[in-house]
mmCIF file with all atom_site columns, C-alpha atoms in Angstrom:
data_model
loop_
_atom_site.group_PDB
_atom_site.id
_atom_site.type_symbol
_atom_site.label_atom_id
_atom_site.label_alt_id
_atom_site.label_comp_id
_atom_site.label_asym_id
_atom_site.label_entity_id
_atom_site.label_seq_id
_atom_site.pdbx_PDB_ins_code
_atom_site.Cartn_x
_atom_site.Cartn_y
_atom_site.Cartn_z
_atom_site.occupancy
_atom_site.B_iso_or_equiv
_atom_site.pdbx_formal_charge
_atom_site.auth_seq_id
_atom_site.auth_comp_id
_atom_site.auth_asym_id
_atom_site.auth_atom_id
_atom_site.pdbx_PDB_model_num
ATOM 1   C CA . ALA A 1 1   ? 0.006   0.021  0.001   1.00 77.00 ? 1   ALA A CA 1
ATOM 2   C CA . GLN A 1 2   ? 1.128   3.524  -0.696  1.00 84.00 ? 2   GLN A CA 1
ATOM 3   C CA . SER A 1 3   ? 2.186   5.620  2.269   1.00 90.00 ? 3   SER A CA 1
ATOM 4   C CA . VAL A 1 4   ? 4.115   8.695  3.220   1.00 94.00 ? 4   VAL A CA 1
ATOM 5   C CA . ALA A 1 5   ? 5.876   9.380  6.504   1.00 95.00 ? 5   ALA A CA 1
ATOM 6   C CA . GLN A 1 6   ? 6.961   12.725 7.869   1.00 96.00 ? 6   GLN A CA 1
ATOM 7   C CA . PRO A 1 7   ? 8.753   11.689 11.006  1.00 96.00 ? 7   PRO A CA 1
ATOM 8   C CA . GLU A 1 8   ? 8.948   15.132 12.613  1.00 96.00 ? 8   GLU A CA 1
ATOM 9   C CA . ASP A 1 9   ? 5.890   16.919 13.877  1.00 95.00 ? 9   ASP A CA 1
ATOM 10  C CA . GLN A 1 10  ? 7.865   20.097 14.253  1.00 97.00 ? 10  GLN A CA 1
ATOM 11  C CA . VAL A 1 11  ? 11.183  21.459 13.090  1.00 98.00 ? 11  VAL A CA 1
ATOM 12  C CA . ASN A 1 12  ? 12.752  24.537 14.632  1.00 97.00 ? 12  ASN A CA 1
ATOM 13  C CA . VAL A 1 13  ? 15.508  26.381 12.907  1.00 98.00 ? 13  VAL A CA 1
ATOM 14  C CA . ALA A 1 14  ? 17.225  29.762 13.348  1.00 98.00 ? 14  ALA A CA 1
ATOM 15  C CA . GLU A 1 15  ? 16.761  32.344 10.643  1.00 98.00 ? 15  GLU A CA 1
ATOM 16  C CA . GLY A 1 16  ? 19.599  32.178 8.132   1.00 97.00 ? 16  GLY A CA 1
ATOM 17  C CA . ASN A 1 17  ? 20.386  28.521 8.884   1.00 98.00 ? 17  ASN A CA 1
ATOM 18  C CA . PRO A 1 18  ? 19.723  25.739 6.428   1.00 97.00 ? 18  PRO A CA 1
ATOM 19  C CA . LEU A 1 19  ? 16.534  23.773 6.905   1.00 97.00 ? 19  LEU A CA 1
ATOM 20  C CA . THR A 1 20  ? 15.501  20.224 6.140   1.00 98.00 ? 20  THR A CA 1
ATOM 21  C CA . VAL A 1 21  ? 12.009  18.761 6.418   1.00 98.00 ? 21  VAL A CA 1
ATOM 22  C CA . LYS A 1 22  ? 12.024  15.018 6.060   1.00 98.00 ? 22  LYS A CA 1
ATOM 23  C CA . CYS A 1 23  ? 9.773   12.751 4.016   1.00 98.00 ? 23  CYS A CA 1
ATOM 24  C CA . THR A 1 24  ? 9.923   9.081  3.186   1.00 97.00 ? 24  THR A CA 1
ATOM 25  C CA . TYR A 1 25  ? 7.538   7.131  1.057   1.00 95.00 ? 25  TYR A CA 1
ATOM 26  C CA . SER A 1 26  ? 6.421   3.649  0.162   1.00 92.00 ? 26  SER A CA 1
ATOM 27  C CA . VAL A 1 27  ? 4.980   2.872  -3.261  1.00 88.00 ? 27  VAL A CA 1
ATOM 28  C CA . SER A 1 28  ? 5.301   -0.105 -5.480  1.00 81.00 ? 28  SER A CA 1
ATOM 29  C CA . GLY A 1 29  ? 6.577   1.684  -8.616  1.00 80.00 ? 29  GLY A CA 1
ATOM 30  C CA . ASN A 1 30  ? 8.453   4.881  -9.368  1.00 85.00 ? 30  ASN A CA 1
ATOM 31  C CA . PRO A 1 31  ? 6.691   7.604  -7.416  1.00 89.00 ? 31  PRO A CA 1
ATOM 32  C CA . TYR A 1 32  ? 5.541   11.078 -8.241  1.00 92.00 ? 32  TYR A CA 1
ATOM 33  C CA . LEU A 1 33  ? 6.407   13.231 -5.221  1.00 95.00 ? 33  LEU A CA 1
ATOM 34  C CA . PHE A 1 34  ? 5.169   16.627 -4.143  1.00 96.00 ? 34  PHE A CA 1
ATOM 35  C CA . TRP A 1 35  ? 5.668   19.201 -1.408  1.00 97.00 ? 35  TRP A CA 1
ATOM 36  C CA . TYR A 1 36  ? 2.958   21.630 -0.386  1.00 96.00 ? 36  TYR A CA 1
ATOM 37  C CA . VAL A 1 37  ? 2.961   24.382 2.189   1.00 95.00 ? 37  VAL A CA 1
ATOM 38  C CA . GLN A 1 38  ? 0.031   25.638 4.254   1.00 91.00 ? 38  GLN A CA 1
ATOM 39  C CA . TYR A 1 39  ? 0.013   29.048 5.831   1.00 88.00 ? 39  TYR A CA 1
ATOM 40  C CA . PRO A 1 40  ? -2.653  29.908 8.424   1.00 81.00 ? 40  PRO A CA 1
ATOM 41  C CA . ASN A 1 41  ? -6.097  30.183 6.929   1.00 72.00 ? 41  ASN A CA 1
ATOM 42  C CA . ARG A 1 42  ? -4.734  29.390 3.431   1.00 76.00 ? 42  ARG A CA 1
ATOM 43  C CA . GLY A 1 43  ? -4.952  26.325 1.260   1.00 82.00 ? 43  GLY A CA 1
ATOM 44  C CA . LEU A 1 44  ? -2.216  23.893 0.309   1.00 90.00 ? 44  LEU A CA 1
ATOM 45  C CA . GLN A 1 45  ? 0.204   25.802 -1.925  1.00 92.00 ? 45  GLN A CA 1
ATOM 46  C CA . PHE A 1 46  ? 2.280   23.749 -4.307  1.00 94.00 ? 46  PHE A CA 1
ATOM 47  C CA . LEU A 1 47  ? 6.067   24.094 -3.833  1.00 96.00 ? 47  LEU A CA 1
ATOM 48  C CA . LEU A 1 48  ? 7.652   21.515 -6.091  1.00 96.00 ? 48  LEU A CA 1
ATOM 49  C CA . LYS A 1 49  ? 7.415   18.065 -7.546  1.00 95.00 ? 49  LYS A CA 1
ATOM 50  C CA . TYR A 1 50  ? 9.571   15.219 -8.705  1.00 94.00 ? 50  TYR A CA 1
ATOM 51  C CA . ILE A 1 51  ? 8.315   13.168 -11.673 1.00 91.00 ? 51  ILE A CA 1
ATOM 52  C CA . THR A 1 52  ? 11.479  11.917 -13.368 1.00 87.00 ? 52  THR A CA 1
ATOM 53  C CA . GLY A 1 53  ? 14.973  13.105 -14.300 1.00 87.00 ? 53  GLY A CA 1
ATOM 54  C CA . ASP A 1 54  ? 17.305  15.096 -12.100 1.00 90.00 ? 54  ASP A CA 1
ATOM 55  C CA . ASN A 1 55  ? 17.105  14.005 -8.488  1.00 92.00 ? 55  ASN A CA 1
ATOM 56  C CA . LEU A 1 56  ? 17.427  17.573 -7.274  1.00 96.00 ? 56  LEU A CA 1
ATOM 57  C CA . VAL A 1 57  ? 14.279  19.555 -7.844  1.00 96.00 ? 57  VAL A CA 1
ATOM 58  C CA . LYS A 1 58  ? 13.998  23.316 -7.418  1.00 96.00 ? 58  LYS A CA 1
ATOM 59  C CA . GLY A 1 59  ? 10.746  24.951 -6.522  1.00 95.00 ? 59  GLY A CA 1
ATOM 60  C CA . SER A 1 60  ? 9.111   28.152 -5.279  1.00 91.00 ? 60  SER A CA 1
ATOM 61  C CA . TYR A 1 61  ? 10.525  30.498 -2.632  1.00 93.00 ? 61  TYR A CA 1
ATOM 62  C CA . GLY A 1 62  ? 14.023  29.025 -2.818  1.00 95.00 ? 62  GLY A CA 1
ATOM 63  C CA . PHE A 1 63  ? 13.034  25.533 -1.739  1.00 97.00 ? 63  PHE A CA 1
ATOM 64  C CA . GLU A 1 64  ? 14.501  22.439 -3.264  1.00 97.00 ? 64  GLU A CA 1
ATOM 65  C CA . ALA A 1 65  ? 14.086  18.666 -2.665  1.00 98.00 ? 65  ALA A CA 1
ATOM 66  C CA . GLU A 1 66  ? 16.232  15.696 -3.337  1.00 96.00 ? 66  GLU A CA 1
ATOM 67  C CA . PHE A 1 67  ? 14.816  12.422 -4.505  1.00 95.00 ? 67  PHE A CA 1
ATOM 68  C CA . ASN A 1 68  ? 16.740  9.449  -3.177  1.00 95.00 ? 68  ASN A CA 1
ATOM 69  C CA . LYS A 1 69  ? 15.421  6.206  -4.559  1.00 93.00 ? 69  LYS A CA 1
ATOM 70  C CA . SER A 1 70  ? 17.601  3.936  -2.413  1.00 93.00 ? 70  SER A CA 1
ATOM 71  C CA . GLN A 1 71  ? 16.447  5.590  0.764   1.00 95.00 ? 71  GLN A CA 1
ATOM 72  C CA . THR A 1 72  ? 12.909  6.192  -0.529  1.00 95.00 ? 72  THR A CA 1
ATOM 73  C CA . SER A 1 73  ? 13.166  9.757  0.620   1.00 96.00 ? 73  SER A CA 1
ATOM 74  C CA . PHE A 1 74  ? 12.253  13.167 -0.687  1.00 97.00 ? 74  PHE A CA 1
ATOM 75  C CA . HIS A 1 75  ? 13.503  15.667 1.844   1.00 98.00 ? 75  HIS A CA 1
ATOM 76  C CA . LEU A 1 76  ? 12.697  19.351 1.487   1.00 98.00 ? 76  LEU A CA 1
ATOM 77  C CA . LYS A 1 77  ? 15.571  21.772 1.891   1.00 98.00 ? 77  LYS A CA 1
ATOM 78  C CA . LYS A 1 78  ? 16.389  25.422 1.843   1.00 98.00 ? 78  LYS A CA 1
ATOM 79  C CA . PRO A 1 79  ? 19.927  26.859 2.231   1.00 97.00 ? 79  PRO A CA 1
ATOM 80  C CA . SER A 1 80  ? 18.886  29.830 4.376   1.00 97.00 ? 80  SER A CA 1
ATOM 81  C CA . ALA A 1 81  ? 15.601  29.917 6.291   1.00 97.00 ? 81  ALA A CA 1
ATOM 82  C CA . LEU A 1 82  ? 13.406  33.002 6.615   1.00 97.00 ? 82  LEU A CA 1
ATOM 83  C CA . VAL A 1 83  ? 10.954  33.758 9.396   1.00 96.00 ? 83  VAL A CA 1
ATOM 84  C CA . SER A 1 84  ? 8.285   33.912 6.710   1.00 95.00 ? 84  SER A CA 1
ATOM 85  C CA . ASP A 1 85  ? 8.937   30.232 5.910   1.00 96.00 ? 85  ASP A CA 1
ATOM 86  C CA . SER A 1 86  ? 7.234   29.269 9.150   1.00 96.00 ? 86  SER A CA 1
ATOM 87  C CA . ALA A 1 87  ? 4.275   27.166 8.117   1.00 96.00 ? 87  ALA A CA 1
ATOM 88  C CA . LEU A 1 88  ? 2.938   23.617 7.885   1.00 94.00 ? 88  LEU A CA 1
ATOM 89  C CA . TYR A 1 89  ? 4.605   21.476 5.176   1.00 96.00 ? 89  TYR A CA 1
ATOM 90  C CA . PHE A 1 90  ? 3.066   18.420 3.578   1.00 96.00 ? 90  PHE A CA 1
ATOM 91  C CA . CYS A 1 91  ? 4.725   15.748 1.490   1.00 97.00 ? 91  CYS A CA 1
ATOM 92  C CA . ALA A 1 92  ? 2.540   13.790 -0.920  1.00 96.00 ? 92  ALA A CA 1
ATOM 93  C CA . VAL A 1 93  ? 3.020   10.811 -3.262  1.00 94.00 ? 93  VAL A CA 1
ATOM 94  C CA . ARG A 1 94  ? 1.209   9.484  -6.237  1.00 90.00 ? 94  ARG A CA 1
ATOM 95  C CA . ASP A 1 95  ? 1.866   6.051  -7.629  1.00 85.00 ? 95  ASP A CA 1
ATOM 96  C CA . PRO A 1 96  ? 1.496   6.384  -11.401 1.00 81.00 ? 96  PRO A CA 1
ATOM 97  C CA . THR A 1 97  ? 1.312   2.586  -11.867 1.00 82.00 ? 97  THR A CA 1
ATOM 98  C CA . SER A 1 98  ? -1.729  2.314  -9.618  1.00 80.00 ? 98  SER A CA 1
ATOM 99  C CA . GLY A 1 99  ? -4.205  3.723  -12.131 1.00 78.00 ? 99  GLY A CA 1
ATOM 100 C CA . THR A 1 100 ? -5.193  6.329  -9.567  1.00 81.00 ? 100 THR A CA 1
ATOM 101 C CA . TYR A 1 101 ? -4.723  10.100 -9.576  1.00 86.00 ? 101 TYR A CA 1
ATOM 102 C CA . LYS A 1 102 ? -5.148  10.510 -5.843  1.00 90.00 ? 102 LYS A CA 1
ATOM 103 C CA . TYR A 1 103 ? -2.370  11.894 -3.721  1.00 93.00 ? 103 TYR A CA 1
ATOM 104 C CA . ILE A 1 104 ? -1.375  10.200 -0.434  1.00 94.00 ? 104 ILE A CA 1
ATOM 105 C CA . PHE A 1 105 ? -0.275  12.802 2.104   1.00 95.00 ? 105 PHE A CA 1
ATOM 106 C CA . GLY A 1 106 ? 1.957   12.753 5.124   1.00 94.00 ? 106 GLY A CA 1
ATOM 107 C CA . THR A 1 107 ? 0.814   14.071 8.450   1.00 92.00 ? 107 THR A CA 1
ATOM 108 C CA . GLY A 1 108 ? 2.622   17.347 7.966   1.00 94.00 ? 108 GLY A CA 1
ATOM 109 C CA . THR A 1 109 ? 5.574   19.025 9.647   1.00 96.00 ? 109 THR A CA 1
ATOM 110 C CA . ARG A 1 110 ? 5.329   22.401 11.281  1.00 96.00 ? 110 ARG A CA 1
ATOM 111 C CA . LEU A 1 111 ? 8.351   24.494 10.534  1.00 97.00 ? 111 LEU A CA 1
ATOM 112 C CA . LYS A 1 112 ? 9.232   27.295 12.984  1.00 97.00 ? 112 LYS A CA 1
ATOM 113 C CA . VAL A 1 113 ? 11.933  29.711 11.930  1.00 97.00 ? 113 VAL A CA 1
ATOM 114 C CA . LEU A 1 114 ? 13.182  31.696 14.863  1.00 96.00 ? 114 LEU A CA 1
ATOM 115 C CA . ALA A 1 115 ? 14.475  35.239 14.472  1.00 94.00 ? 115 ALA A CA 1
ATOM 116 C CA . GLU B 2 1   ? -2.309  33.708 -10.957 1.00 72.00 ? 1   GLU B CA 1
ATOM 117 C CA . PRO B 2 2   ? -5.389  31.518 -11.200 1.00 78.00 ? 2   PRO B CA 1
ATOM 118 C CA . GLU B 2 3   ? -6.583  29.981 -7.909  1.00 89.00 ? 3   GLU B CA 1
ATOM 119 C CA . VAL B 2 4   ? -9.052  27.443 -6.679  1.00 94.00 ? 4   VAL B CA 1
ATOM 120 C CA . THR B 2 5   ? -11.670 29.159 -4.540  1.00 94.00 ? 5   THR B CA 1
ATOM 121 C CA . GLN B 2 6   ? -13.993 27.614 -1.988  1.00 96.00 ? 6   GLN B CA 1
ATOM 122 C CA . THR B 2 7   ? -17.078 28.840 -0.112  1.00 96.00 ? 7   THR B CA 1
ATOM 123 C CA . PRO B 2 8   ? -17.928 29.124 2.642   1.00 96.00 ? 8   PRO B CA 1
ATOM 124 C CA . SER B 2 9   ? -14.692 29.336 4.612   1.00 94.00 ? 9   SER B CA 1
ATOM 125 C CA . HIS B 2 10  ? -16.483 27.954 7.721   1.00 96.00 ? 10  HIS B CA 1
ATOM 126 C CA . GLN B 2 11  ? -19.771 26.132 7.921   1.00 97.00 ? 11  GLN B CA 1
ATOM 127 C CA . VAL B 2 12  ? -21.428 25.190 11.191  1.00 97.00 ? 12  VAL B CA 1
ATOM 128 C CA . THR B 2 13  ? -24.312 22.752 11.049  1.00 97.00 ? 13  THR B CA 1
ATOM 129 C CA . GLN B 2 14  ? -26.382 20.485 13.263  1.00 97.00 ? 14  GLN B CA 1
ATOM 130 C CA . MET B 2 15  ? -25.988 16.753 13.053  1.00 97.00 ? 15  MET B CA 1
ATOM 131 C CA . GLY B 2 16  ? -28.333 15.251 10.499  1.00 97.00 ? 16  GLY B CA 1
ATOM 132 C CA . GLN B 2 17  ? -28.463 18.347 8.343   1.00 97.00 ? 17  GLN B CA 1
ATOM 133 C CA . GLU B 2 18  ? -27.425 18.538 4.700   1.00 97.00 ? 18  GLU B CA 1
ATOM 134 C CA . VAL B 2 19  ? -24.492 20.676 3.708   1.00 98.00 ? 19  VAL B CA 1
ATOM 135 C CA . ILE B 2 20  ? -23.181 21.737 0.332   1.00 97.00 ? 20  ILE B CA 1
ATOM 136 C CA . LEU B 2 21  ? -19.568 22.840 0.003   1.00 98.00 ? 21  LEU B CA 1
ATOM 137 C CA . ARG B 2 22  ? -18.749 24.814 -3.052  1.00 97.00 ? 22  ARG B CA 1
ATOM 138 C CA . CYS B 2 23  ? -15.564 25.111 -5.135  1.00 97.00 ? 23  CYS B CA 1
ATOM 139 C CA . VAL B 2 24  ? -14.596 27.018 -8.258  1.00 96.00 ? 24  VAL B CA 1
ATOM 140 C CA . PRO B 2 25  ? -11.686 25.166 -9.853  1.00 95.00 ? 25  PRO B CA 1
ATOM 141 C CA . ILE B 2 26  ? -9.095  26.800 -12.069 1.00 93.00 ? 26  ILE B CA 1
ATOM 142 C CA . SER B 2 27  ? -10.902 27.613 -15.307 1.00 89.00 ? 27  SER B CA 1
ATOM 143 C CA . ASN B 2 28  ? -9.125  25.361 -17.857 1.00 86.00 ? 28  ASN B CA 1
ATOM 144 C CA . HIS B 2 29  ? -8.749  22.383 -15.526 1.00 91.00 ? 29  HIS B CA 1
ATOM 145 C CA . LEU B 2 30  ? -10.519 19.126 -16.290 1.00 90.00 ? 30  LEU B CA 1
ATOM 146 C CA . TYR B 2 31  ? -9.969  17.006 -13.187 1.00 92.00 ? 31  TYR B CA 1
ATOM 147 C CA . PHE B 2 32  ? -11.458 17.840 -9.844  1.00 94.00 ? 32  PHE B CA 1
ATOM 148 C CA . TYR B 2 33  ? -10.934 16.416 -6.387  1.00 96.00 ? 33  TYR B CA 1
ATOM 149 C CA . TRP B 2 34  ? -12.131 16.642 -2.806  1.00 98.00 ? 34  TRP B CA 1
ATOM 150 C CA . TYR B 2 35  ? -9.888  15.864 0.130   1.00 97.00 ? 35  TYR B CA 1
ATOM 151 C CA . ARG B 2 36  ? -10.486 16.298 3.834   1.00 96.00 ? 36  ARG B CA 1
ATOM 152 C CA . GLN B 2 37  ? -8.407  16.776 6.920   1.00 92.00 ? 37  GLN B CA 1
ATOM 153 C CA . ILE B 2 38  ? -9.747  15.925 10.355  1.00 91.00 ? 38  ILE B CA 1
ATOM 154 C CA . LEU B 2 39  ? -8.069  18.106 12.934  1.00 86.00 ? 39  LEU B CA 1
ATOM 155 C CA . GLY B 2 40  ? -4.575  16.883 13.702  1.00 80.00 ? 40  GLY B CA 1
ATOM 156 C CA . GLN B 2 41  ? -4.746  14.087 11.106  1.00 83.00 ? 41  GLN B CA 1
ATOM 157 C CA . LYS B 2 42  ? -3.605  13.484 7.552   1.00 85.00 ? 42  LYS B CA 1
ATOM 158 C CA . VAL B 2 43  ? -5.123  15.012 4.445   1.00 92.00 ? 43  VAL B CA 1
ATOM 159 C CA . GLU B 2 44  ? -7.229  12.217 3.008   1.00 95.00 ? 44  GLU B CA 1
ATOM 160 C CA . PHE B 2 45  ? -8.530  11.702 -0.533  1.00 96.00 ? 45  PHE B CA 1
ATOM 161 C CA . LEU B 2 46  ? -12.280 11.548 -0.916  1.00 97.00 ? 46  LEU B CA 1
ATOM 162 C CA . VAL B 2 47  ? -13.178 11.592 -4.595  1.00 97.00 ? 47  VAL B CA 1
ATOM 163 C CA . SER B 2 48  ? -11.976 12.536 -8.048  1.00 94.00 ? 48  SER B CA 1
ATOM 164 C CA . PHE B 2 49  ? -14.223 13.695 -10.888 1.00 94.00 ? 49  PHE B CA 1
ATOM 165 C CA . TYR B 2 50  ? -13.660 13.903 -14.608 1.00 91.00 ? 50  TYR B CA 1
ATOM 166 C CA . ASN B 2 51  ? -15.919 14.302 -17.628 1.00 89.00 ? 51  ASN B CA 1
ATOM 167 C CA . ASN B 2 52  ? -18.966 14.723 -15.389 1.00 91.00 ? 52  ASN B CA 1
ATOM 168 C CA . GLU B 2 53  ? -18.558 11.485 -13.507 1.00 93.00 ? 53  GLU B CA 1
ATOM 169 C CA . ILE B 2 54  ? -16.710 10.125 -10.511 1.00 94.00 ? 54  ILE B CA 1
ATOM 170 C CA . SER B 2 55  ? -13.476 8.524  -11.584 1.00 92.00 ? 55  SER B CA 1
ATOM 171 C CA . GLU B 2 56  ? -12.392 7.291  -8.192  1.00 93.00 ? 56  GLU B CA 1
ATOM 172 C CA . LYS B 2 57  ? -13.643 7.423  -4.615  1.00 95.00 ? 57  LYS B CA 1
ATOM 173 C CA . SER B 2 58  ? -12.319 6.366  -1.263  1.00 95.00 ? 58  SER B CA 1
ATOM 174 C CA . GLU B 2 59  ? -13.928 4.266  1.419   1.00 94.00 ? 59  GLU B CA 1
ATOM 175 C CA . ILE B 2 60  ? -14.821 7.465  3.219   1.00 94.00 ? 60  ILE B CA 1
ATOM 176 C CA . PHE B 2 61  ? -16.958 8.569  0.309   1.00 96.00 ? 61  PHE B CA 1
ATOM 177 C CA . ASP B 2 62  ? -20.101 6.594  1.116   1.00 94.00 ? 62  ASP B CA 1
ATOM 178 C CA . ASP B 2 63  ? -23.704 7.121  0.099   1.00 95.00 ? 63  ASP B CA 1
ATOM 179 C CA . GLN B 2 64  ? -23.984 10.188 2.300   1.00 96.00 ? 64  GLN B CA 1
ATOM 180 C CA . PHE B 2 65  ? -21.618 12.013 -0.015  1.00 97.00 ? 65  PHE B CA 1
ATOM 181 C CA . SER B 2 66  ? -22.158 13.204 -3.539  1.00 97.00 ? 66  SER B CA 1
ATOM 182 C CA . VAL B 2 67  ? -20.416 15.544 -5.991  1.00 97.00 ? 67  VAL B CA 1
ATOM 183 C CA . GLU B 2 68  ? -21.702 17.582 -8.832  1.00 95.00 ? 68  GLU B CA 1
ATOM 184 C CA . ARG B 2 69  ? -20.557 20.015 -11.424 1.00 92.00 ? 69  ARG B CA 1
ATOM 185 C CA . PRO B 2 70  ? -23.823 21.920 -11.871 1.00 87.00 ? 70  PRO B CA 1
ATOM 186 C CA . ASP B 2 71  ? -22.462 24.392 -14.409 1.00 87.00 ? 71  ASP B CA 1
ATOM 187 C CA . GLY B 2 72  ? -19.212 25.205 -16.163 1.00 78.00 ? 72  GLY B CA 1
ATOM 188 C CA . SER B 2 73  ? -17.513 26.708 -13.170 1.00 86.00 ? 73  SER B CA 1
ATOM 189 C CA . ASN B 2 74  ? -18.685 25.196 -9.892  1.00 93.00 ? 74  ASN B CA 1
ATOM 190 C CA . PHE B 2 75  ? -17.874 21.836 -8.302  1.00 96.00 ? 75  PHE B CA 1
ATOM 191 C CA . THR B 2 76  ? -19.808 20.888 -5.213  1.00 97.00 ? 76  THR B CA 1
ATOM 192 C CA . LEU B 2 77  ? -19.573 18.355 -2.388  1.00 98.00 ? 77  LEU B CA 1
ATOM 193 C CA . LYS B 2 78  ? -22.850 17.490 -0.700  1.00 97.00 ? 78  LYS B CA 1
ATOM 194 C CA . ILE B 2 79  ? -23.139 15.638 2.589   1.00 97.00 ? 79  ILE B CA 1
ATOM 195 C CA . ARG B 2 80  ? -26.764 14.462 2.950   1.00 96.00 ? 80  ARG B CA 1
ATOM 196 C CA . SER B 2 81  ? -27.009 13.860 6.654   1.00 95.00 ? 81  SER B CA 1
ATOM 197 C CA . THR B 2 82  ? -23.986 15.112 8.555   1.00 97.00 ? 82  THR B CA 1
ATOM 198 C CA . LYS B 2 83  ? -22.440 13.222 11.438  1.00 96.00 ? 83  LYS B CA 1
ATOM 199 C CA . LEU B 2 84  ? -20.184 14.505 14.167  1.00 97.00 ? 84  LEU B CA 1
ATOM 200 C CA . GLU B 2 85  ? -17.263 12.697 12.583  1.00 95.00 ? 85  GLU B CA 1
ATOM 201 C CA . ASP B 2 86  ? -17.711 14.674 9.379   1.00 97.00 ? 86  ASP B CA 1
ATOM 202 C CA . SER B 2 87  ? -16.199 17.687 11.194  1.00 97.00 ? 87  SER B CA 1
ATOM 203 C CA . ALA B 2 88  ? -13.109 18.451 9.238   1.00 96.00 ? 88  ALA B CA 1
ATOM 204 C CA . MET B 2 89  ? -11.386 20.825 6.794   1.00 94.00 ? 89  MET B CA 1
ATOM 205 C CA . TYR B 2 90  ? -12.514 20.020 3.286   1.00 97.00 ? 90  TYR B CA 1
ATOM 206 C CA . PHE B 2 91  ? -10.176 20.914 0.429   1.00 96.00 ? 91  PHE B CA 1
ATOM 207 C CA . CYS B 2 92  ? -11.089 21.070 -3.247  1.00 97.00 ? 92  CYS B CA 1
ATOM 208 C CA . ALA B 2 93  ? -8.361  20.642 -5.881  1.00 96.00 ? 93  ALA B CA 1
ATOM 209 C CA . SER B 2 94  ? -8.111  20.693 -9.652  1.00 95.00 ? 94  SER B CA 1
ATOM 210 C CA . SER B 2 95  ? -5.561  19.669 -12.259 1.00 92.00 ? 95  SER B CA 1
ATOM 211 C CA . ASP B 2 96  ? -5.389  20.490 -15.894 1.00 86.00 ? 96  ASP B CA 1
ATOM 212 C CA . GLY B 2 97  ? -5.477  17.265 -17.804 1.00 68.00 ? 97  GLY B CA 1
ATOM 213 C CA . GLY B 2 98  ? -4.702  13.645 -18.286 1.00 59.00 ? 98  GLY B CA 1
ATOM 214 C CA . ALA B 2 99  ? -0.980  13.751 -18.667 1.00 61.00 ? 99  ALA B CA 1
ATOM 215 C CA . GLY B 2 100 ? -0.662  12.065 -15.376 1.00 63.00 ? 100 GLY B CA 1
ATOM 216 C CA . THR B 2 101 ? 2.163   14.298 -14.251 1.00 71.00 ? 101 THR B CA 1
ATOM 217 C CA . ASP B 2 102 ? -0.215  17.186 -13.616 1.00 79.00 ? 102 ASP B CA 1
ATOM 218 C CA . THR B 2 103 ? -0.038  19.039 -10.348 1.00 91.00 ? 103 THR B CA 1
ATOM 219 C CA . GLN B 2 104 ? -3.184  19.350 -8.216  1.00 94.00 ? 104 GLN B CA 1
ATOM 220 C CA . TYR B 2 105 ? -3.866  22.837 -7.058  1.00 94.00 ? 105 TYR B CA 1
ATOM 221 C CA . PHE B 2 106 ? -5.774  23.254 -3.813  1.00 94.00 ? 106 PHE B CA 1
ATOM 222 C CA . GLY B 2 107 ? -8.253  25.745 -2.527  1.00 94.00 ? 107 GLY B CA 1
ATOM 223 C CA . PRO B 2 108 ? -8.116  27.359 0.896   1.00 92.00 ? 108 PRO B CA 1
ATOM 224 C CA . GLY B 2 109 ? -10.555 24.854 2.397   1.00 94.00 ? 109 GLY B CA 1
ATOM 225 C CA . THR B 2 110 ? -13.912 24.903 4.095   1.00 96.00 ? 110 THR B CA 1
ATOM 226 C CA . ARG B 2 111 ? -13.931 24.163 7.816   1.00 96.00 ? 111 ARG B CA 1
ATOM 227 C CA . LEU B 2 112 ? -17.056 22.102 8.566   1.00 97.00 ? 112 LEU B CA 1
ATOM 228 C CA . THR B 2 113 ? -18.210 21.869 12.171  1.00 97.00 ? 113 THR B CA 1
ATOM 229 C CA . VAL B 2 114 ? -20.993 19.469 12.980  1.00 97.00 ? 114 VAL B CA 1
ATOM 230 C CA . LEU B 2 115 ? -22.667 19.986 16.333  1.00 97.00 ? 115 LEU B CA 1
#
C-alpha cells in the first residue's frame, strides 16, 4: 500500500540557517512526489514536484528537494531559512502505476523559523 | 495567478442536516478532487471527478456524499445527513489534464463543524 511518512511533527531552525524537512515514502513503482505548504487560513500551496529526471528539484521560494530512490526519501531543503517560511509542510506521493490520480499525504511538519 | 476558490470558509451545522460545500476550480482544468483533513490528522482523498462523472472514490466517500458540477464553473460536495465525525477541513483541488504528471492545485478549504 502507498504511504508517506513525515517523522517530525515540528522542526525549529534559526533564521539564516539551512533547513530540512524529512519525507519518506512507500509505493510499489516509481513515485511522483510533491511538497505543499500551508500558511494559516490558506490552502495547500504547491512548492515543487519530482516526476522523473534530475534527483534535485528546485521549486518556489528558494526551496528544493532531493529524490533518493535507495532511501525512498524526498527531503525538502532550503539553504537559508526565513521567518516567513514558518508554516505547515506536507509531502505527498502518487503512484502512477496504480491507475489512480489521488495523492497520499503525510501528516505534515510544522516549521518554525526563529528570528 | 489563477486559484481554486472555496465557499464558505467555515460552515457550522447540526448533526443530520445537509450541507453543500462549493468550489470554483481553475478555469481550464478538467480534473477535480475533494480531500478532507480531520483536525490533527492526515489530508485524505475523498473523490476525483472527470468528464462529469466520478473517476475514483475512497472508502470514506459513502452514500452520504455526492459531488456535482452543476455548471461550467462550480464543483460541489454534498453531505446528505452530517455526522459529528464529518467535522473536518474540506479541500477542493483541480488539475489541468490527463498527462498524469499534472499538479493538483488546492483551494483554501472549508472548515465544517458538525454540532
